[in-house]
Coordinates of C-alpha atoms and ligand atoms in Angstrom, one line a residue:
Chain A
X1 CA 27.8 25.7 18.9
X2 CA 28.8 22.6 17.6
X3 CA 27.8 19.8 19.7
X4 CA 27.1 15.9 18.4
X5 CA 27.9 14.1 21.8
X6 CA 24.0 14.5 22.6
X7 CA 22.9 12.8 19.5
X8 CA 21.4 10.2 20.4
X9 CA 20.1 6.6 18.7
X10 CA 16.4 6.8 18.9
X11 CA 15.3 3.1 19.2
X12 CA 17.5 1.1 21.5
X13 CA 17.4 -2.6 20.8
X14 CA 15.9 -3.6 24.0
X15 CA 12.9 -1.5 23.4
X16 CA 12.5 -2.6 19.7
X17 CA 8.4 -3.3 18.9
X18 CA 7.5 -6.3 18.9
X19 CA 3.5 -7.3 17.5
X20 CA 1.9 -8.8 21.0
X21 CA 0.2 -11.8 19.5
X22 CA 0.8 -12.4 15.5
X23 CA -1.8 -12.8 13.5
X24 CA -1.0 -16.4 12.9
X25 CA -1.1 -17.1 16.6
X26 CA -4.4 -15.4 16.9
X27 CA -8.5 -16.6 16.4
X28 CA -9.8 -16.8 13.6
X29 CA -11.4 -13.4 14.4
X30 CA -9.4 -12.2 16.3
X31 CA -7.3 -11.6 13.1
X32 CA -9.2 -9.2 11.7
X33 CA -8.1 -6.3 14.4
X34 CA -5.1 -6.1 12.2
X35 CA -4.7 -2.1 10.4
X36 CA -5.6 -4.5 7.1
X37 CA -8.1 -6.8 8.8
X38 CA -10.2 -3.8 10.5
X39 CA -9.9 -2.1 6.7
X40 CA -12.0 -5.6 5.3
X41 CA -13.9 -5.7 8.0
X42 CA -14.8 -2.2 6.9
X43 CA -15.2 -3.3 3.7
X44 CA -17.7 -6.2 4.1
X45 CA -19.6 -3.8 6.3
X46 CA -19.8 -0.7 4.2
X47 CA -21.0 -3.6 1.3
X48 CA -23.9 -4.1 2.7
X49 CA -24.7 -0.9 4.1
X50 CA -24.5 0.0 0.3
X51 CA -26.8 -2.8 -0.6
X52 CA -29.3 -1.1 1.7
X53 CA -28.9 2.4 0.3
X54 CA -29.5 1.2 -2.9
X55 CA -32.8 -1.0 -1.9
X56 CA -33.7 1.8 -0.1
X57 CA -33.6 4.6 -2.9
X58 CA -35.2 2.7 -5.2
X59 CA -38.1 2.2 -1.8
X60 CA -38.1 6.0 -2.0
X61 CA -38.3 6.1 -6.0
X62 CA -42.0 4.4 -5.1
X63 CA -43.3 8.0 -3.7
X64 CA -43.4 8.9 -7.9
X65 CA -45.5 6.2 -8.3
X66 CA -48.2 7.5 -5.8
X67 CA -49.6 7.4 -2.6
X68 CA -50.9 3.5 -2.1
X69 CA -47.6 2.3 -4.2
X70 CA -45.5 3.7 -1.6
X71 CA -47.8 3.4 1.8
X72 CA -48.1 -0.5 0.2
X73 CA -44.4 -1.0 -0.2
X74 CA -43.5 0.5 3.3
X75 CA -46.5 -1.9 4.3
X76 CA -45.6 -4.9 2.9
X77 CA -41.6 -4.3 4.4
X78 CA -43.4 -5.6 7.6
X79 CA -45.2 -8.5 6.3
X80 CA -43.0 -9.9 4.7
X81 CA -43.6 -13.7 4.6
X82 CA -47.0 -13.6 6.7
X83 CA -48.4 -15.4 7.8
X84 CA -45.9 -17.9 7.8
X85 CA -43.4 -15.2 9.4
X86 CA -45.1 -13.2 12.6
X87 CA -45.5 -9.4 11.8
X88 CA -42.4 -7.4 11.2
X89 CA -39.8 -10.5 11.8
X90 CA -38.3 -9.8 8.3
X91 CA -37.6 -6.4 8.7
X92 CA -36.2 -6.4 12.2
X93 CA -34.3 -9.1 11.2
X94 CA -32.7 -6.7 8.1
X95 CA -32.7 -3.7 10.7
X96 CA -30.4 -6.1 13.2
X97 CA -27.9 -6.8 10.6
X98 CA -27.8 -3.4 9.5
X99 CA -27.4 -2.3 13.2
X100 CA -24.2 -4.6 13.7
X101 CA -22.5 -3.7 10.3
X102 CA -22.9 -0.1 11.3
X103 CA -21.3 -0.7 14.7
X104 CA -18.3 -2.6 12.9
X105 CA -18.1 -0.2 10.2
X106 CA -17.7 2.4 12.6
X107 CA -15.3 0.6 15.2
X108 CA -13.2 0.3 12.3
X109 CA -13.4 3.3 11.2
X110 CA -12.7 5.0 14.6
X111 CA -10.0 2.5 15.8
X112 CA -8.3 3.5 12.0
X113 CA -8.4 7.2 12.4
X114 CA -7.3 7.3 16.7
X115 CA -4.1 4.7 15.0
X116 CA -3.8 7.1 12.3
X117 CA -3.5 10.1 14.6
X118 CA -1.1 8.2 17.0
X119 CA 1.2 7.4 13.5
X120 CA 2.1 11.0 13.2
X121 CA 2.9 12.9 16.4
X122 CA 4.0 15.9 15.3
X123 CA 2.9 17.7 12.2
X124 CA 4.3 19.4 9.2
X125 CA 4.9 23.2 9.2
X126 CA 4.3 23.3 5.3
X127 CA 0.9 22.4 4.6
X128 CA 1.2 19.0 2.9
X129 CA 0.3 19.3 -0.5
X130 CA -1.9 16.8 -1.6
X131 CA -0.8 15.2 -4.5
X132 CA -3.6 12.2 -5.0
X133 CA -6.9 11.8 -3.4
X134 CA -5.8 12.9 0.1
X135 CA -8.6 14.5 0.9
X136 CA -10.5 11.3 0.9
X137 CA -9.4 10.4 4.4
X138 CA -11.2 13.8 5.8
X139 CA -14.1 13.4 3.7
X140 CA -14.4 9.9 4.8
X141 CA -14.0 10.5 8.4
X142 CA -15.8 14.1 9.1
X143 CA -18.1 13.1 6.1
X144 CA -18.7 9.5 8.3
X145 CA -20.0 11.5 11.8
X146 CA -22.4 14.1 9.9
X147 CA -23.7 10.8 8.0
X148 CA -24.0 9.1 11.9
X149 CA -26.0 12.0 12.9
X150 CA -28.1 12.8 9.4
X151 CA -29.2 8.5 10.2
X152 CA -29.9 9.3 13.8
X153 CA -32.2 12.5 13.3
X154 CA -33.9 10.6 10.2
X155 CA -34.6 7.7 12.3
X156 CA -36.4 10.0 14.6
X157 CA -38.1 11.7 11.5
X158 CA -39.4 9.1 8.8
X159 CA -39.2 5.9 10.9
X160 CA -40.3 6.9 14.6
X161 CA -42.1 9.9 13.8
X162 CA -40.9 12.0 16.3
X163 CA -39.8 15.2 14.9
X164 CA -42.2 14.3 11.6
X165 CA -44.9 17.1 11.8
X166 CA -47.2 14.3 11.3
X167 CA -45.9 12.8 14.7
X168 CA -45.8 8.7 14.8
X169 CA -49.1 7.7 13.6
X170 CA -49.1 8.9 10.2
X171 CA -48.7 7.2 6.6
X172 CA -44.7 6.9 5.4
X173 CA -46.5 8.9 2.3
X174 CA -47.9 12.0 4.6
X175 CA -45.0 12.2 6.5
X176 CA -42.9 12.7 3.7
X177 CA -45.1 14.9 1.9
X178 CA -44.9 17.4 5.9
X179 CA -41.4 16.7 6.1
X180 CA -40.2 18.6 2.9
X181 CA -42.6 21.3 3.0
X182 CA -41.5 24.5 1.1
X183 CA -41.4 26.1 4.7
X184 CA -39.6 23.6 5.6
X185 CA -36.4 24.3 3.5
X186 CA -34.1 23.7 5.8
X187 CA -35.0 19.9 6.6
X188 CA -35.1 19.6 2.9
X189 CA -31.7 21.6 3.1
X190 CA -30.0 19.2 5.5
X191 CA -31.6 16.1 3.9
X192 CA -29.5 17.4 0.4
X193 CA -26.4 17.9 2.3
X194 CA -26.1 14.4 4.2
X195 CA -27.3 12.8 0.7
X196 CA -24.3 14.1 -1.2
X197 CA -21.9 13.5 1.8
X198 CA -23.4 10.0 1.7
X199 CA -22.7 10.3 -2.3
X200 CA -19.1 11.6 -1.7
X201 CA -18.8 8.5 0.8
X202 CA -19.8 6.1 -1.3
X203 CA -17.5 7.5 -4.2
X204 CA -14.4 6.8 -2.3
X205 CA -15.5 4.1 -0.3
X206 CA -16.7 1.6 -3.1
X207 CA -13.6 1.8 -4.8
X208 CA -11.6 1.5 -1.6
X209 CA -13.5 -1.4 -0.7
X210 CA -12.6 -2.9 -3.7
X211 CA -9.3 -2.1 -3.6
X212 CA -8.6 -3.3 0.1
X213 CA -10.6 -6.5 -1.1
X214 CA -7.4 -7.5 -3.5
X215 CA -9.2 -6.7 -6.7
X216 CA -7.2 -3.7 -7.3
X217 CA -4.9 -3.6 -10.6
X218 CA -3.6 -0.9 -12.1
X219 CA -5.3 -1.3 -15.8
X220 CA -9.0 -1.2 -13.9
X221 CA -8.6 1.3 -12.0
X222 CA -10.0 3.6 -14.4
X223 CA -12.9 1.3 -14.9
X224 CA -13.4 1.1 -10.9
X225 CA -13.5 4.7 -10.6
X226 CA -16.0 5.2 -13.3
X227 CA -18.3 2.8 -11.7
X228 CA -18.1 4.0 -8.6
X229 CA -18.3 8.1 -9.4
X230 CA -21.4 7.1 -11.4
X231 CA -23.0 4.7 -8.5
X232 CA -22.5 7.6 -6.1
X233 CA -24.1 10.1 -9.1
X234 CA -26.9 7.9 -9.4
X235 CA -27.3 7.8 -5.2
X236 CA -27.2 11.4 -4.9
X237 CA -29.6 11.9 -7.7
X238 CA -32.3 9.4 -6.5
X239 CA -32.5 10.3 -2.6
X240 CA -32.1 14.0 -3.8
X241 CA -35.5 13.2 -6.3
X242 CA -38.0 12.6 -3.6
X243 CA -37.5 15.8 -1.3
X244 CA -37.1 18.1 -4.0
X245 CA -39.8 16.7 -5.9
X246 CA -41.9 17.6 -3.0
X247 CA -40.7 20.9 -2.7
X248 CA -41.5 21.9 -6.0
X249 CA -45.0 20.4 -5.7
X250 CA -44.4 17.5 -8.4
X251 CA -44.6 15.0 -4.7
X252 CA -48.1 15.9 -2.3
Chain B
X1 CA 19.6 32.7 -7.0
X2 CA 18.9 34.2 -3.4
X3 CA 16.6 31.7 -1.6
X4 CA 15.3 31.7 2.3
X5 CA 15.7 28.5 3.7
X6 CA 13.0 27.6 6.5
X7 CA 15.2 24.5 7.9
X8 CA 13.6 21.9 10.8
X9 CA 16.3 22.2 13.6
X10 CA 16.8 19.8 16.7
X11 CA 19.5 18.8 18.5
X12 CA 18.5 14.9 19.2
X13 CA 15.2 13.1 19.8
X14 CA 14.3 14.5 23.2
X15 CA 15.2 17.9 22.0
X16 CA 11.8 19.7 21.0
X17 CA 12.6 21.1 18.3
X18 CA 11.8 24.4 15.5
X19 CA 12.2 25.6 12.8
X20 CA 15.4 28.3 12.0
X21 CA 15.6 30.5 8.9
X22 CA 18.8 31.0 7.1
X23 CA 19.1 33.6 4.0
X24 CA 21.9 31.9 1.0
X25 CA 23.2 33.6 -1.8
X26 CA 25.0 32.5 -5.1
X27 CA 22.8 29.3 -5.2
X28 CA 23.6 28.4 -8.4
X29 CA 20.2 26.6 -10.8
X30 CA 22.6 23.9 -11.7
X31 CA 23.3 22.6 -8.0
X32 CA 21.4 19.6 -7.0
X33 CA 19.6 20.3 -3.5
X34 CA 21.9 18.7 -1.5
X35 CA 24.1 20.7 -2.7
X36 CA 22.6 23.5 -2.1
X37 CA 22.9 22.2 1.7
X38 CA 26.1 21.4 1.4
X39 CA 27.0 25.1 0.8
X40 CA 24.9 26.2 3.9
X41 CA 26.9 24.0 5.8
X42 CA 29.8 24.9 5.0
X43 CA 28.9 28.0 6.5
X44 CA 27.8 27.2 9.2
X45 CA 30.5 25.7 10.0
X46 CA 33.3 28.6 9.1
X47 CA 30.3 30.6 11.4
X48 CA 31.9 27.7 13.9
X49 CA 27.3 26.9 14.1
X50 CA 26.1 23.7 13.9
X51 CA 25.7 22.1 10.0
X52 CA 22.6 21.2 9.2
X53 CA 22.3 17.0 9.7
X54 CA 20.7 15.4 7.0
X55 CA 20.8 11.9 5.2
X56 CA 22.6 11.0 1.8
X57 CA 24.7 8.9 0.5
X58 CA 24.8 7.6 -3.4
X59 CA 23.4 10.9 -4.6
X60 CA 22.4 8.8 -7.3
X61 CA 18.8 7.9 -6.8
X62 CA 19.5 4.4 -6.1
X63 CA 20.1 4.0 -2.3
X64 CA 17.0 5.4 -0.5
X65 CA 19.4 7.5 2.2
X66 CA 18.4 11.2 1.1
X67 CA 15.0 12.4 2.8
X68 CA 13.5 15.8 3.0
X69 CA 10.1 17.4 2.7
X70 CA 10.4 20.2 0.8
X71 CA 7.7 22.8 0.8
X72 CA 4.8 19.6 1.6
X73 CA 6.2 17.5 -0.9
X74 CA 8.9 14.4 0.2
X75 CA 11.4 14.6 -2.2
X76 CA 10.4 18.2 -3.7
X77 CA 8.4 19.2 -6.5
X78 CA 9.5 17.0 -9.0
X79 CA 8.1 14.0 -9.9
X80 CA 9.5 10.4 -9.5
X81 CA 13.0 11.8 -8.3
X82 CA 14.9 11.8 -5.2
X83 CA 15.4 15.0 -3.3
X84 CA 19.7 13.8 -4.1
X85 CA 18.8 14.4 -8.0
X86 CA 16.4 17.2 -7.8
X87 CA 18.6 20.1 -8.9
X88 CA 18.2 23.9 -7.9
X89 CA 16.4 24.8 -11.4
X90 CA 13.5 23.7 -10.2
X91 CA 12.8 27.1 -8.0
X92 CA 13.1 30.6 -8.5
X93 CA 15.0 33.3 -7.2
X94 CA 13.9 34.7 -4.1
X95 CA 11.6 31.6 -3.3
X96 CA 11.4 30.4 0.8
X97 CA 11.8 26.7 1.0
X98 CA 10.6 24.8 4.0
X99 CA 12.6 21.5 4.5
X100 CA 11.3 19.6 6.9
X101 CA 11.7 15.4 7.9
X102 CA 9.8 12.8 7.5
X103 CA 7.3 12.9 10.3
X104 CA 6.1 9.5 11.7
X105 CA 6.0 7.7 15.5
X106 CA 7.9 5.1 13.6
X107 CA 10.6 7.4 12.4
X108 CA 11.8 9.5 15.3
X109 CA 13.8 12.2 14.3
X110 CA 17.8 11.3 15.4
X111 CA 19.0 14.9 14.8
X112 CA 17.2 18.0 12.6
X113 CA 16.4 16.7 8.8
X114 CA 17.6 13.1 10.5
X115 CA 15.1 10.4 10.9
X116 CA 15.5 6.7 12.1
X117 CA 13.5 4.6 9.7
X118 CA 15.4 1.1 11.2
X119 CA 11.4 0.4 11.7
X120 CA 11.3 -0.7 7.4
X121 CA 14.5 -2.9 8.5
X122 CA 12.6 -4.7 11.8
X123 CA 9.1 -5.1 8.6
X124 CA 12.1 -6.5 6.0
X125 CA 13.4 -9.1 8.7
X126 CA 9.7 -10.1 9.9
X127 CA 9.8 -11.5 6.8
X128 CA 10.7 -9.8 3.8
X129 CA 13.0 -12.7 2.6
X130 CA 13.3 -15.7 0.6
X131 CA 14.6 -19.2 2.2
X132 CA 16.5 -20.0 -1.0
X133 CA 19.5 -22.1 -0.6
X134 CA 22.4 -20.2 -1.4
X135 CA 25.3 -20.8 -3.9
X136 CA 26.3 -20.6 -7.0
X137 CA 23.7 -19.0 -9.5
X138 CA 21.4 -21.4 -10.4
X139 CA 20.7 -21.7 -14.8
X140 CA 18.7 -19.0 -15.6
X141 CA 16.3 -21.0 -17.5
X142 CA 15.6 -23.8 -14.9
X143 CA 12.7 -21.9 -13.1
X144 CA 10.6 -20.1 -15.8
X145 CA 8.6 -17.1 -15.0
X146 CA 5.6 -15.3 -17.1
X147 CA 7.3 -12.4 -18.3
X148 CA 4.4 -10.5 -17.1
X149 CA 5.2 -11.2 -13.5
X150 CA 8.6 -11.1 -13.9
X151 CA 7.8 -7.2 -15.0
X152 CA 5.6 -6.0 -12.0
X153 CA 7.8 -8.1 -10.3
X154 CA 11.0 -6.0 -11.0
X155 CA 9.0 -2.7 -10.7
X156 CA 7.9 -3.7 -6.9
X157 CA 11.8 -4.3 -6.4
X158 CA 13.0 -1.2 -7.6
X159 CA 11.7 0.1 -4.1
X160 CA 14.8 2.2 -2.3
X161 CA 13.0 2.2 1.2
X162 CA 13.3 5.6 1.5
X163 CA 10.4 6.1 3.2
X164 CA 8.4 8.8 1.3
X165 CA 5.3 7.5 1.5
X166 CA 5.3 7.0 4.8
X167 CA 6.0 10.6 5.1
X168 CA 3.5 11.8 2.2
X169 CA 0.6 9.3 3.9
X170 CA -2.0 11.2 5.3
X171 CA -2.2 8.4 8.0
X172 CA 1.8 7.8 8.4
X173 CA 1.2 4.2 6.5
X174 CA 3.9 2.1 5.9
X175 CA 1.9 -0.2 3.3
X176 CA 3.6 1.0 0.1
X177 CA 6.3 0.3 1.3
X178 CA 5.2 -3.5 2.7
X179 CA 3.6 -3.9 -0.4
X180 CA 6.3 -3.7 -2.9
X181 CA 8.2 -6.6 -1.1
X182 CA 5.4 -8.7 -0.6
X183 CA 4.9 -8.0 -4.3
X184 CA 8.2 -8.8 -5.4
X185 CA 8.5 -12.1 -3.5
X186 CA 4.9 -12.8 -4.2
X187 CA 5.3 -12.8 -7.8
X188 CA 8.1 -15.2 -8.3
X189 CA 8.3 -18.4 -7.4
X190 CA 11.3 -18.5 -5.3
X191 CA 8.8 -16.4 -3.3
X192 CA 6.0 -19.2 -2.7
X193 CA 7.2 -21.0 0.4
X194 CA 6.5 -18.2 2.6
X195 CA 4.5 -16.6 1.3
X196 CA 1.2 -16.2 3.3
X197 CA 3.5 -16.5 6.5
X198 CA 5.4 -13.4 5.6
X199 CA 2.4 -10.9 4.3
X200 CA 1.1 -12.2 8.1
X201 CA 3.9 -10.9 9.5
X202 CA 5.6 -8.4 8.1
X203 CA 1.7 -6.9 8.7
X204 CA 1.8 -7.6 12.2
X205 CA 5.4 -5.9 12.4
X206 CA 4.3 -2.5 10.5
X207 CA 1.2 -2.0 13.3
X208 CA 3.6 -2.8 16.0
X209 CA 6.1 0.1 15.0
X210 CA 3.5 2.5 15.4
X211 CA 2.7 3.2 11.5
X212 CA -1.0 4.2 10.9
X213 CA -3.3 2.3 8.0
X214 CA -3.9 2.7 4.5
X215 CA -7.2 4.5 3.1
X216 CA -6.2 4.0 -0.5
X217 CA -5.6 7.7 -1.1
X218 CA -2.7 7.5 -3.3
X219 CA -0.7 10.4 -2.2
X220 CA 2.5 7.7 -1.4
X221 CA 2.4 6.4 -4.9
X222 CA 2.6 10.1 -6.0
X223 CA 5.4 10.9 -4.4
X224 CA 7.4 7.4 -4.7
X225 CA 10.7 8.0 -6.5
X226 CA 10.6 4.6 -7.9
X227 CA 6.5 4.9 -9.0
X228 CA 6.1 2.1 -6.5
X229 CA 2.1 1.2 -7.8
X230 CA -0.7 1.7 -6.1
X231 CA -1.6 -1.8 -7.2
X232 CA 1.0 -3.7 -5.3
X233 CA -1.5 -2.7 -1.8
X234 CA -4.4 -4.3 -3.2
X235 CA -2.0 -7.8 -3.6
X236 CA -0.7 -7.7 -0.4
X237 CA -4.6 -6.9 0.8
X238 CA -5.1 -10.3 -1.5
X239 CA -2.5 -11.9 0.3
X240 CA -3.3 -10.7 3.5
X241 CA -7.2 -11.8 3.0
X242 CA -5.6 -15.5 1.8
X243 CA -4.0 -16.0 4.9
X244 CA -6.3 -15.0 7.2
X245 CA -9.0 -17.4 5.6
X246 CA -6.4 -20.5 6.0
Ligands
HEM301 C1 -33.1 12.0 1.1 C2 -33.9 11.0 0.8 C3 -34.4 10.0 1.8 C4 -35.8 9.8 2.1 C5 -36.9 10.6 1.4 C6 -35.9 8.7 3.0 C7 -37.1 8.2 3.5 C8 -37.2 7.2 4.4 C9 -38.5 6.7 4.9 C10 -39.8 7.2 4.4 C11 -38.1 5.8 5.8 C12 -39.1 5.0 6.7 C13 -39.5 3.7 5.9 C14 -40.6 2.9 6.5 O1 -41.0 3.3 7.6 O2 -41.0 1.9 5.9 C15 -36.7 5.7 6.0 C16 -36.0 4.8 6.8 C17 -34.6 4.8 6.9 N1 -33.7 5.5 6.2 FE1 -34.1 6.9 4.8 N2 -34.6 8.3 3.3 C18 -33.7 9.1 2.6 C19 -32.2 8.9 2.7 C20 -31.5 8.1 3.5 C21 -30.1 7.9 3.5 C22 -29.1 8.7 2.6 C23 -29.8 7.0 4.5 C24 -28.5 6.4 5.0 C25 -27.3 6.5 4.5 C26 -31.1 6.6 5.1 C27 -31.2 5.6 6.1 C28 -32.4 5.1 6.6 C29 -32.5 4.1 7.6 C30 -31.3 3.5 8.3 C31 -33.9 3.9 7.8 C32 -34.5 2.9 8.8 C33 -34.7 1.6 8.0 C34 -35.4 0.6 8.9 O3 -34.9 0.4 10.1 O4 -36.3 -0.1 8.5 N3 -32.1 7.2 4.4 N4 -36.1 6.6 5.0
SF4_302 S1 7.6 2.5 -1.9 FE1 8.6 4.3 -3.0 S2 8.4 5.9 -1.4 FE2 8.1 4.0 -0.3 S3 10.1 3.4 0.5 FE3 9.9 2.4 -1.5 S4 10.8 3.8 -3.0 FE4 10.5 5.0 -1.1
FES303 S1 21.3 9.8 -1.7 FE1 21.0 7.8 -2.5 S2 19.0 8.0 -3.3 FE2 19.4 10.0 -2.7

């Protein structure tokens, strides 16, 4: 039956949105919990957590150069500056920062997604198609928790020792060498896996960074995206090195 | 052609809502979708149903009314073109076409393919505006612009507000959308006065109706009618980041 006398207006005026403190009203900081704001701040954050993966591969890169190189480097990480510095102050002081841009980075992250799921209520019957690089947005998100966990279980691994066969008293060297066993495939397995979710990360996420940073113009983005698919190559490749290379025997 | 129509029906906002199928015949490939509609309608109507409610008006491609997301796509399958000038030629016979609306928080669905998208007005009047005096036309030579701003410029004002990339987003965004005014404005220098005031706010007024945030994916410039940039989000991200510094 025809029937428009229940068609409603959605949005009465009274009940129009209003933003509950602008931006220009609010802290300094404060500003920043804006969708943009939260994006930069995700931005900054993932910046440096990239400057560590990079420092840190090219720690790892060290094993190829042998036993003492790497057991000095890993050594040397914790005296830093002695014996003007006290034992370990330069590193903790690194693992601090990198401990708050991960909490950011992730705040953001999860505050973006939960707003992201709120946006769109009800879904499409058709599957969208995806037209661009919509995929991005799952590979970032699900990509992002497996990452979270693959940090957590490597933390308890390489750096605390705790599920290294070696336990917590061995050399960085020796526990590498136990972790990526041939009979342990698996480890070496999952270590692969988070690497190249790490690499797919990093492929979207430097050049989103960049965009959401105002750099973005449409003549570099074909530059951008070059240097940031090769960055995350070059990643994958060099945390991929040390496990297989132990595998295959070229590492003990 | 003979197509199956898979068509979003719902009586008003509270109404919950489904999908109805509808067999049409005789479609001819020379009929522009809304056309197409138009003969369902019709109908429906001599059926004494209820026609299918759905937006147009210019059926030109120039005033942002017409909607639709056709099999996944806002707008349909091809490229840079309103669903009001996508014509039937563009499918086969015996295809099944899913037409659905936009789906956002922001843009709650008045009646079936109907969607209120007064949320863009409430970002334009947050401050999508210039405080030029009016008048008669000033001389066109009095304020010189770079040609190469006056360009992207002019692209970022093509924007209909039709609201396809909010609807293509896979976060419901609204920045394509705020990014082509702030763009526009930004650009010229009529636009200068308010110019860090309005990215603030017209920011502040797109969270506040709900719409999710960007993650650079691109699928809104992709399906823009007008090839709105992808660009034009990484100025207002400039703008935005200007601002906020003071
Ligand atoms: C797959 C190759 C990798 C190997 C062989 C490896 C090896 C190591 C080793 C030996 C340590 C301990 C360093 C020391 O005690 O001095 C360590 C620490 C660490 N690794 Fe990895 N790592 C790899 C990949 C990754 C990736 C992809 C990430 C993160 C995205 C990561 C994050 C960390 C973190 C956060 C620490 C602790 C740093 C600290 O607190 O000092 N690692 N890694
Ligand atoms: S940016 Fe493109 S898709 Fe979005 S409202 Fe404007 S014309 Fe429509
Ligand atoms: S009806 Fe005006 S743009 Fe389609």
């Amino acid at each position: 039956m025809r029937d428009v006398s229940s068609v409603t207006r959605s949005t009465p005026v009274a009940t129009r949105p209003r933003p509950k403190t602008p931006s220009s009203a609010a802290g300094p900081l404060k500003r920043y919990r804006s969708s943009v704001g939260r994006k930069v701040v995700m931005a900054v954050t993932g910046a440096i957590l990239f400057l560590f993966v990079i420092t840190h591969m090219l720690g790892d890169l060290k094993a190829f150069l042998g036993r003492e190189d790497f057991n000095h480097y890993s050594y040397w990480l914790r005296s830093v500056g002695a014996p003007a510095l006290p034992h370990r102050v330069f590193l903790s002081s690194l693992e601090a920062g990198l401990v708050v841009a991960v909490i950011l980075h992730i705040w953001a992250a999860v505050s973006l997604a939960r707003q992201a799921r709120r946006a769109r209520p009800v879904r499409y019957a058709a599957r969208p198609k995806v037209h661009e690089n919509g995929y991005a947005t799952y590979v970032m998100r699900y990509g992002g928790v497996v990452i979270l966990l693959f940090v957590i279980w490597h933390l308890l691994d390489l750096t605390f020792g705790a599920v290294n066969p070696k336990g917590e008293n061995a050399t960085p060297y020796d526990k590498v060498i136990a972790d990526f066993d041939p009979a342990r495939w698996y480890i070496t397995l999952f270590y692969i896996v988070a690497v190249i979710l790490v690499g797919l990360h990093l492929r979207h996420g430097l050049f989103s960074a960049v965009q959401t940073l105002g750099w973005g113009r449409q003549g570099r983005y074909p530059a951008i995206r070059l240097v940031a698919d090769v960055t995350a190559a070059l990643v994958v490749l060099g945390f991929v090195a040390v496990p297989v290379g132990v595998t295959i025997g070229v590492l003990k | 052609m003979k197509l199956t129509l898979k068509i979003w029906r719902q009586q008003n906002t509270a109404d919950k809502g489904r999908m109805v199928s509808y067999e049409l015949d005789d479609v001819s490939p020379d009929m522009s979708f809304l056309e197409m509609l138009d003969i369902l309608n019709e109908r429906l109507i001599l059926e004494d149903e209820d026609p299918v409610a759905f937006d147009h008006d210019c059926r030109e491609g120039i005033c942002g009314m017409c909607s639709l997301v056709i099999d996944g796509t806002p707008h349909g399958p091809e490229k840079a073109t309103t669903t009001c000038q996508l014509h039937m030629r563009k499918f086969k016979d015996g295809d099944v076409i899913t037409i659905e609306p936009w789906r956002a928080r922001a843009f709650p669905v008045i009646k079936d393919l109907v969607v209120d998208r007064t949320a863009f007005d409430r970002i334009i009047q947050a401050g999508g505006y210039i405080s030029a005096p009016t008048g008669s036309a000033p001389e066109a030579a009095a304020i010189p612009v770079p040609k190469d701003d006056a360009n992207d410029a002019f692209d970022a004002a093509t924007c209909i507000g039709c609201g396809a990339c909010v609807a293509a987003c896979p976060n419901a965004s609204a920045m394509l959308f705020t990014a082509a005014k702030i763009t526009h404005l930004g650009l010229l220098p009529q636009g200068q006065p308010e110019r860090y005031d309005r990215v603030t706010a017209m920011v502040d007024q797109m969270d506040a109706e709900g719409f999710g945030g960007c993650t650079n994916t691109g699928e809104c410039t992709a399906v823009c009618p007008k090839g709105i940039p992808l660009e034009t989000i990484s100025r207002l991200n400039a703008d935005l980041l200007k601002a906020y510094r003071g």
